XYZ file of C-alpha atoms in Angstrom:
253
model
C 39.475 34.564 -19.710
C 36.764 33.666 -22.213
C 37.338 29.966 -21.543
C 37.062 30.520 -17.784
C 33.784 32.419 -18.186
C 32.425 29.705 -20.480
C 33.321 27.027 -17.938
C 31.654 29.010 -15.164
C 28.462 29.398 -17.197
C 28.443 25.653 -17.940
C 28.856 24.866 -14.238
C 25.982 27.187 -13.273
C 23.749 25.660 -15.947
C 24.553 22.163 -14.671
C 23.728 23.153 -11.084
C 20.416 24.657 -12.189
C 19.460 21.472 -14.026
C 20.355 19.326 -11.005
C 18.280 21.533 -8.702
C 15.334 21.369 -11.098
C 15.522 17.585 -11.269
C 15.713 17.312 -7.481
C 12.700 19.609 -7.075
C 10.749 17.590 -9.614
C 11.548 14.346 -7.784
C 10.290 15.822 -4.496
C 7.037 17.098 -6.009
C 6.210 14.232 -8.359
C 3.853 11.799 -6.602
C 3.498 9.645 -9.734
C 7.212 9.216 -10.392
C 8.815 5.780 -10.075
C 11.552 4.988 -7.554
C 14.358 2.550 -8.446
C 14.990 -0.452 -6.199
C 15.225 -4.260 -6.260
C 12.693 -7.035 -5.629
C 12.903 -10.707 -4.700
C 10.179 -13.344 -4.383
C 9.166 -15.872 -1.759
C 11.427 -18.809 -2.728
C 9.602 -21.652 -0.998
C 5.941 -20.813 -1.474
C 3.074 -21.506 -3.807
C 1.939 -18.901 -6.300
C 0.280 -16.739 -3.642
C 1.488 -14.953 -0.536
C 1.803 -15.960 3.094
C -1.071 -16.588 5.512
C 0.943 -15.484 8.562
C 2.075 -11.994 7.612
C 2.932 -9.239 10.090
C 0.094 -7.006 8.859
C -2.539 -9.163 10.558
C -4.416 -10.229 7.427
C -4.413 -13.880 8.539
C -5.296 -16.490 5.933
C -6.776 -13.707 3.822
C -3.258 -12.328 3.337
C -2.458 -15.129 0.891
C -5.372 -14.453 -1.443
C -6.062 -10.712 -1.228
C -5.710 -9.015 -4.604
C -5.754 -12.426 -6.271
C -2.499 -13.352 -4.541
C -0.572 -10.396 -5.989
C 0.942 -9.410 -2.644
C 4.299 -8.485 -1.186
C 6.319 -8.191 1.976
C 8.156 -4.902 2.454
C 11.189 -3.791 4.415
C 11.462 -0.019 4.870
C 8.039 0.530 3.295
C 6.438 -1.535 6.084
C 7.063 1.351 8.523
C 6.009 -0.485 11.704
C 2.702 -1.446 10.115
C 1.687 1.924 8.673
C 2.505 0.599 5.205
C 0.189 -2.405 5.531
C -2.504 -2.580 2.875
C -0.783 -0.028 0.630
C -0.933 -0.555 -3.145
C 2.146 -0.305 -5.360
C 2.785 -0.645 -9.069
C 6.037 -2.589 -9.423
C 7.770 -3.293 -12.725
C 11.116 -4.869 -13.515
C 13.596 -3.062 -15.745
C 14.910 -5.695 -18.178
C 13.065 -4.727 -21.374
C 13.722 -8.168 -22.907
C 11.625 -9.913 -20.232
C 9.579 -7.225 -18.480
C 6.328 -5.504 -19.408
C 5.603 -1.791 -19.071
C 2.531 -2.582 -16.986
C 4.300 -4.587 -14.296
C 2.307 -5.892 -11.323
C 0.063 -4.132 -8.821
C 0.643 -5.510 -5.322
C -0.696 -5.023 -1.801
C 1.645 -4.988 1.209
C 0.657 -7.781 3.614
C 3.867 -8.602 5.480
C 7.226 -7.362 6.726
C 10.404 -8.835 5.269
C 13.715 -8.000 3.661
C 16.048 -9.539 1.112
C 19.401 -8.601 -0.440
C 19.057 -4.809 -0.846
C 15.366 -5.132 -1.717
C 12.270 -3.090 -0.909
C 9.844 -5.862 -1.945
C 9.564 -9.625 -1.535
C 6.761 -10.498 -3.940
C 4.626 -13.594 -4.121
C 5.699 -15.823 -7.012
C 2.465 -14.952 -8.793
C 3.121 -11.193 -8.564
C 6.794 -11.602 -9.468
C 5.876 -13.494 -12.640
C 3.224 -10.929 -13.583
C 5.963 -8.356 -14.161
C 7.043 -10.342 -17.225
C 5.754 -10.152 -20.798
C 5.138 -13.890 -21.287
C 5.095 -17.172 -19.346
C 8.589 -18.005 -20.613
C 9.811 -14.566 -19.542
C 8.179 -15.096 -16.122
C 10.093 -18.349 -15.701
C 13.305 -16.543 -16.621
C 12.954 -13.719 -14.078
C 11.815 -16.167 -11.377
C 15.037 -18.079 -11.996
C 17.010 -14.867 -11.387
C 15.464 -14.592 -7.922
C 16.258 -10.878 -7.506
C 15.698 -8.229 -10.183
C 16.039 -4.473 -10.554
C 12.663 -2.735 -10.392
C 10.950 0.607 -10.154
C 7.832 1.256 -8.090
C 5.268 3.872 -7.083
C 2.179 4.124 -4.883
C -0.844 3.403 -6.999
C -4.577 4.263 -6.733
C -5.824 0.796 -7.600
C -9.192 0.007 -6.005
C -11.528 1.549 -3.451
C -10.236 1.439 0.105
C -11.797 -1.655 1.656
C -12.189 -2.952 5.192
C -12.480 -6.564 6.302
C -14.044 -7.329 9.681
C -11.631 -9.438 11.717
C -12.772 -13.015 12.370
C -12.315 -12.472 16.124
C -14.888 -9.661 16.176
C -17.866 -10.315 18.450
C -20.976 -8.253 17.768
C -21.755 -6.016 19.626
C -18.928 -6.296 22.194
C -15.730 -6.128 20.149
C -14.959 -4.879 16.643
C -11.701 -5.196 14.775
C -11.053 -4.672 11.101
C -8.264 -4.442 8.554
C -7.866 -1.609 6.048
C -6.473 -2.507 2.639
C -5.990 -0.948 -0.792
C -4.486 2.187 0.785
C -3.379 4.644 -1.888
C -1.565 7.894 -2.553
C 1.512 9.161 -0.729
C -0.068 9.192 2.736
C -0.726 6.566 5.399
C -3.758 5.950 7.609
C -2.563 7.193 11.009
C -5.869 7.397 12.913
C -9.375 5.986 12.555
C -12.620 7.068 14.209
C -15.861 5.110 14.282
C -18.982 7.287 14.391
C -22.683 6.701 14.915
C -24.588 7.961 11.894
C -27.542 9.187 13.973
C -25.884 11.509 16.502
C -22.340 11.601 15.017
C -20.744 10.540 18.312
C -17.278 9.223 17.420
C -14.826 6.868 19.084
C -11.081 6.782 18.359
C -9.872 3.271 17.551
C -6.645 1.553 18.586
C -4.185 0.186 16.017
C -3.286 -3.092 17.667
C -0.721 -4.156 15.048
C -0.137 -3.956 11.321
C -3.317 -2.842 9.585
C -5.669 -4.018 12.378
C -7.846 -1.371 14.087
C -9.881 -2.391 17.141
C -12.323 -1.180 19.762
C -14.319 -2.662 22.625
C -17.970 -1.638 23.009
C -18.235 -0.190 19.479
C -20.930 2.414 18.761
C -24.323 1.028 17.773
C -26.321 1.325 14.580
C -24.892 1.912 11.108
C -21.332 3.157 11.516
C -19.405 5.807 9.624
C -15.615 5.793 9.376
C -13.324 8.805 9.589
C -9.732 8.121 8.512
C -6.806 10.471 9.062
C -4.250 10.400 6.249
C -0.791 11.805 7.026
C 2.494 12.142 5.179
C 5.680 10.669 6.644
C 6.564 13.908 8.458
C 3.046 14.487 9.806
C 3.018 17.975 8.274
C 0.236 17.302 5.756
C -2.853 15.689 7.278
C -6.458 15.354 6.136
C -9.542 13.500 7.356
C -11.468 11.413 4.824
C -15.051 10.240 5.370
C -16.019 7.280 3.147
C -19.326 7.478 1.323
C -20.354 3.949 2.394
C -21.152 3.019 5.993
C -20.570 -0.190 7.922
C -24.040 -1.752 8.265
C -25.710 -2.057 11.650
C -25.641 -5.859 11.489
C -21.934 -6.152 10.602
C -20.543 -9.665 10.782
C -17.099 -11.130 11.465
C -15.300 -12.032 8.253
C -17.378 -9.727 6.042
C -15.761 -7.256 3.620
C -17.082 -3.724 3.024
C -16.206 -1.307 0.235
C -15.783 2.261 1.549
C -16.507 3.746 -1.893
C -13.470 6.065 -1.843
C -10.009 6.266 -3.343
C -7.283 8.606 -2.096
C -4.746 9.941 -4.594
C-alpha cells in the first residue's frame, strides 16, 4: 500500500512538472525553439536577389548578407523581414552567439525551418575552420528565436513614382507578432489611408497622401487575438524618393 501511494505521488509530481514546463514554453517569448537549418548550396556568400518577399536585388545584401529563406515561418509573406537569432548546437564548432538573420525568401529543405545564406551559415561557427566544417555538413541542428535586432526600417520600392504610386518594404520586424496592416497618414490633418500588401513584405498604394507621412502599423499574433497599433517616431519625408531607406525609430519586442 505504501509503495502504491509513493508511486502515485511520484506520478502526480511528474505531471505537475510537465505542465509547468509546457506553460513556461507557451509564455516565454525569449526561449529558443529546436529545428534544423541548411544553406544555399550554389550561391555566393550572400543571399538571393529574387526572393519571394519582394526585396529584389536588395534581398542579397540586406543585413550584410546575413539572410535566410524560411518554410513554415514564411507564412504567406507575413514572416518577411522578420529577424531571428539562429545558432547551431554542436558545441565543438558552434558559438553561443550564432547568427542574426532576416527572412527574405520562401524555401524548404530536409526538415528545416531555415535555408541560410552561406555567409550567415558560417557565422554560426566559432572560427573560420569551424565554419568550413559546418558548411561541409550542409544541414545542422539549430535553435532559434525572434530577435529585436535593429529599428524597423522601410525601403521605398524602386517602382514607386512620386506622387502617383508608393510602394515600400518593411524589414527588421521583431517580437512575436507580425505586421498585418499598415496605414499611411498625413501629418497635418491625420487623414489615413489603408495600404494593400501586394506580396511578401511589399505594401503599396496609388495616389498616396501628400506632405510628410506618418505610418501606423498593426502588429498581430498568429491567432489574431492580441493586436496593437504602433506609430513610429520618424516620418516619411514629403520628398520621398524611390530606392531610399528610412529608419522608423522604433523596435517592437
